[in-house]
Amino acid sequence: MLCASGRLLAARTATSLPAPPRGRGPALRCPRRELHFPGNPDPPSWDCLAGRLTRASASPHRRVILRRGRMPPAVGRGLAGSELRLRRSRCGPRAAGRDVAIQAAARSPKRPAPGSWRFEVAGRRAMLALVTLLSFATRFHRLDQPRHICWDETHFGKMGSYYINRTFFFDVHPPLGKMLIGLAGYLSGYDGTFLFQKPGDKYEHHSYMGMRGFCAFLGSWLVPFAFLIVLDLSNSLPAALLTAALLTFDTGCLTLSQYILLDPILMFFIMAAMLSMVKYRSCANRPFSAPWWSWLSLTGISLACALGVKFVGLFIILQVGLNTIADLWHLFGDLSLSLVTVGKHLMARVLCLIILPLVLYMAIFAVHIMVLNKSGPGDGFFSSAFQARLSGNNLHNASIPEHLAYGSVITVKNLRMAIGYLHSHRHLYPEGIGARQQQVTTYLHKDYNNLWIIKKHNTNSADPLDPSFPVEFVRHGDIIRLEHKETSRNLHSHYHEAPLTRKHYQVTGYGTNGTGDSNDFWRIEVVNRKFGNRIKVLRSRIRLIHLVTGCVLGSSGKVLPKWGWEQLEVTCTPYLKQTLNSIWNVEDHINPKLPNISLDVLQPSFPEILLESHMVMIRGNNGLKPKDNDFTSKPWHWPINYQGLRFSGANDTDFRVYLLGNPVVWWLNLVSIALYLLLGSIIVVAMQRGAQLPTKVEGLTRVLLQGGGQVLLGWMLHYFPFFLMGRILYFHHYFPAMLFSSMLTGILWDTLLRLCAWGPASSSLARAVHAVGILSLLLGAAYSFYLFHPLAYGMVGPLAQDPRSPMAGLRWLESWEF
Amino acid sequence: MRCQSACAVLGFLNFTQGGLRSLLFYKMLEVLKRPVVVTTNINLNIVALTGVGLLSRLWHLSYPRAVVFDEVYYGQYISFYMNRVFFLDDSGPPFGHMLLALGGYLGGFDGNFLWNRIGAEYTSNVPVWALRLLPALAGALSVPMAYQIVVELRFSHCTAMGAALLLLIENALVTQSRLMLLESPLIFFNLLAVLSYLKFFNCQKHRPFSLPWWFWLMLTGVACACAVGIKYMGIFTYLLVLGVAAVHAWHLIGDQTLSNVLVLYHLLARAVALLVTPVTLYLLFFYIHLTLLCRSGPHDQIMSSAFQASLEGGLARITQGQPLEVAFGSQVTLRNIFGKPLPCWLHSHQNTYPIIYENGRGSSHQQQVTCYPFKDVNNWWVVKDPGRHQLVVSNPPRPVRHGDVVQLVHGMTTRFLNTHDVAAPLSSHAQEVSCYVDYNISVPAQNLWRLDIVNRQSDRDTWKTILSAVRFVHLNTSAVLKLSGAHLPDWGFRQLEVVGEKLSRGHHESMAWNVEEHRYGTSQEQRDRELELHAPTQVDVSRNLSFMARFSELQWRMLTLRGEDAEHKYSSTPLEWVTLDTSIAYWLHPRTSAQIHLVGNIVIWASASLATATYVLLFLWYLLRRRRDVHDLPEDVWLHWVLAGTLCTGGWALNYLPFFLMEKTLFLYHYLPALAFQLLLLPLVLQHVYDHLCRSRVQRHLFSTLVVAWYSVACHVSNKLRPLTYGDSSLTPGELLALRWRDSWDILIRKS
């Protein structure tokens, strides 16, 4: 009746452990539960060597991004606050006007004279072309190698095939990325017949280059995008060049762009959103002009696509959102604008940044659901009503009676994902575990032992299926008995503790030929319904309440030991809180006395499908928890490039690809962030103290605080939320953040060198210092790429410990595995 | 209690040189001519509030003389303190528990009570009154403190009285502060932190670096530390105060009338008081905690061997006098350092791995090696030098060093620890570890292990009992001995699986082991050795761990300890708190239907939530209008309005919203600190409406009347719920049913 809140239970567990039998553990029950994904290769068998190697690179769990309820904390306006915002007088570097160059020259001290602006624009275009070319060249070089499945290609390639074959599947990510992969495969002549079973499988004659080429194509755009973003934020060509070089020469970005993965697609849309946002902000002086509208709507489109690939897209949405709020706040404070104009601004943003992306996002799902119309490996994850729309599923085009009546034969499915059907079989609970009565479990597969007959609690005499008796419907609040069809035992519960969840009661099958006792009586209730209503197949969410003990039938989701055939535990929980574990629906329904209706009537509407898919995705994401005793990648490993990921091969005879950032680039990025924070806080404090800065320096600091602040915010939003995620994480989750961090490095070093160069009096010396600094950074990045390129392009031969290896002497950290 | 006393102090003069004597004498006379005067200002409001606060919280404090709700947990900890037995509680740092224990100490409690169930009658040796006194005092003093906070926020005394009276009659707060629970001290220190910061802030304008300035600044830090020390939740209020202080400091930096040096002093003073002091105090709490609890207790097992060895009794009794350095021939037990899911020791026994597992895979059919969570003779291993045959320690002993190659021989079966390229039973990606049985087939023995001391100082470090964390790296396959965390099925007696994991996967604590029991082996013959293994180890000398090492281990275990996710009948979700859709039955009289029930005053809760919403809306409205250069409020009123809102609404939001992200079992009482802040806000909003939104006289009169009427209703409701709050009168089932205003309240009704 009264119980204390269960805070630390160690006190009790520690004292109440039974004296152990010697040499034998106590009955330790630690049910493990893995989420089984359809189509995953079975764990390797006795041939453990090959199995282990492949497992090392393809983790048994799918990778994940987001968890429910953990949104990145709202950050303030960041350093690039509206007060510091520079009102730009032009719209992008290409649309430069004469006054622009003058202003730019005034802002950055070592700039060619005003007359040469035309020359400069041409130079910028040439550089952009060069950067793009280089990026494409590095990404497409040796794209066809290796000719086998690498790492997660096994998942995403397979999902691409599912789209081509139109079979339904389940994945924890939204569908756009895989749809695009499927489309690319389809257009390039891939027929969807390759099985994508496990990493290392040869592609043979199957056409895979279309899919890889598509990913590499999107991945190649990251460099020019970053170039343009930095150019726009800092208005400095050297900064943009530095950024582009860092990204081009980063082995990690290169590797990640070369395979059939979601990451290049995701990063493409993230950078596209960032670029269009920066562009529309630089058009701020010409609101409602054509370029302004187009950049604004492009931002919205990119946001929807980013979110459509992975939930990580939420972070860039947050960034754009914060910027938009700051923007609107600024406009609202501008008293020269009328409220109507401000209202127009607001509406434009609502239209382009909220409504347009939302519509697009839903459209993506609509296409997804329309394309996948055949039954496939994902069926079991979804509710009965959802399955009814998949051709090939046994619920498709089926027709069953709609309302439950006494005498009906039914199957009962738990509403929570991957729990399954209420099940019983001719096996008893073993000695010492509750009463020795027949087991009741839940079971995911369809089976005769899932069938139950609904009976009235007090009568057993007449056969309810006798046509001479009138049909009597089951109503909300009725007291019923559930008889197991195969064994004729009643669903029963009593005051014995459940096998695994000690605080719940045991559920058993009891009685012979349907005659049991009063512990077999259950009250059937429909959630959120009034008394007396009939109970509908599939649609009614029902709870079964045990009459004697008042507990609710539920499944704890824990796996029973071997005696229970590793099916899931069914308990009767005394806690009456409504959770999905204790809510069921009726799926199959056989009653010859009732008219059948077609299940098409029950088809869920599009919003319901959308909601359900999201629930299932979020649940799937949350299901991917790391195990305690496993080594997992931690967010703090990432920026220091602590450990990479094996894409392919492990032994010295294999073709090895190892995802690892170029350490020179990454460690430079790390130093830059620290340096930026230091420099930024010094400047901010100095400004707050009212220090008067020379105009040239002021221009530089403005670039540093505003442009740098923008990308720093991006880095933080794409990095810190991972610390809050309780799920399994991987190294490649850092790459979106890494893009932002490289942009910060570009802006920081350019500004820093200019600030240093501002000291010496002579301008030629200053220019030389700046040029030498930037050049040495560029060359350093290029040289380190030359050293580390085998990581990305693949290597054979001995491992790094061996002096004959291509990577000899380059294993700077013990934790790198090449 | 605000009691400004201005004392006309007697002048003290030293008799010095003779020349001055006459002058001094004259001065003394002058002093004597004046009377000695002590003037004090006593705010009777505060005295009265303190009085009624004490009355409401202390009245019949020792009733019921039975364990009420969570007293069953806290009482247990009090007993542990009284007996000085070590325990581990992951619900919060030890300061709160120590406060409760202080009550027990003052009341002369001997700790002899079995806290096993709610409702158990206290025996005569339990000083119930003393034990419940400190929380009750904290609850009572919160009432006048609320008054002062509102006054310091520059609102009227009438408003301040309103805030205090709300706190006074709120049923949930009364219930919670009359029992041995920690919420009321937490609320007390939360409010104290806010109050002292406000006092400090108000001093700042006129008298920086004066004595009161320092006093209130330091008190802010101390109160924050105490709040955090009671429950981790206190950190929210700490963050609030830090945030407000940071904004104020930022303004200070921008104040160009101050010199750079002065600004630096200001910043340093704040850093010392608000950062250094709380951290020091927090450490101090743990220091006292660890000093008090010096005996081994029921939670020893969770801690590392070194920590256990620092406690009296328990492991220390076993390991005292063990040789420090492990030598070739040593007999050892090896404990896994990670210890999850259970603390356990490396173990082997006669049984072999099944030839074929359930899933059809095969094994080597060699002797099982597992990790076993209980002490057992089969946990003993002998460290052997691969080069020699003997299993005894030579004289002088040859210590084992980092990098040495060793063999581990299972003491009872004399088989060698072995691993090979066969998949482990459950973690099929890792290697099987076995004790080698020679079946004369083509599987050779691979039993050489390189010793890798993880926490070594130098590369020639010796392997030390208890202190060294070591890894065993397999020489042939470079696999590391690791606890996989999986439970073996029945054939393995549900012990934990041990595997060989590839070293390249990075270091994890589950790969590290330490020697717990240790002795130098002396028996060459197996039969003698078995007898020796059964004998207990020798005695003497204790090993001391530094405070910081003990603190960091304890803190880390407290933060990472995961109880099984406890379902609870009265658990609730944060959304149910605001609407008071939940309640907790605390105690039921064994015979009558008198009961204590945690349930709030529904009128106050509803109006507090309404006030919060009103504040937020009004604030946004004013903010937007100011942005368009429309100033509805005078500047100083606006500033006070913002400061009050930041502290009260911010305090509420910070103490409430984070619960939505938490995955632990939550209860209604978690909302009480947030509620306290909300109650402060409510009168402020009312006054604001009265001052600035009621334009005409009639409106103001009307509004005042409404407020009085509303307060009377609140009092009436409070009185209605009083039997559930104090549990002092038995109600009939009909009356109880009438009190069940919401279907979700689980008021207990006896069936007679």
Coordinates of C-alpha atoms in Angstrom, one line a residue, chain A residues 19 115 136 151 253 292 304 361 372 401 482 489 541 679 784:
Chain A
A19 CA 24.6 -17.0 0.2
G115 CA 40.5 50.6 -59.1
F136 CA 36.3 17.0 -57.7
W151 CA 31.6 -0.4 -43.8
C253 CA 36.3 14.3 -45.5
W292 CA 16.9 37.7 -51.6
A304 CA 14.2 20.3 -45.2
Y361 CA 9.7 17.2 -45.6
L372 CA 7.6 1.3 -50.8
P401 CA -15.0 -8.8 -38.7
L482 CA -9.1 -15.4 -22.5
R489 CA -5.9 -22.9 -20.6
R541 CA -6.2 0.3 -27.9
L679 CA 41.4 36.3 -28.8
S784 CA 50.4 16.3 -44.8

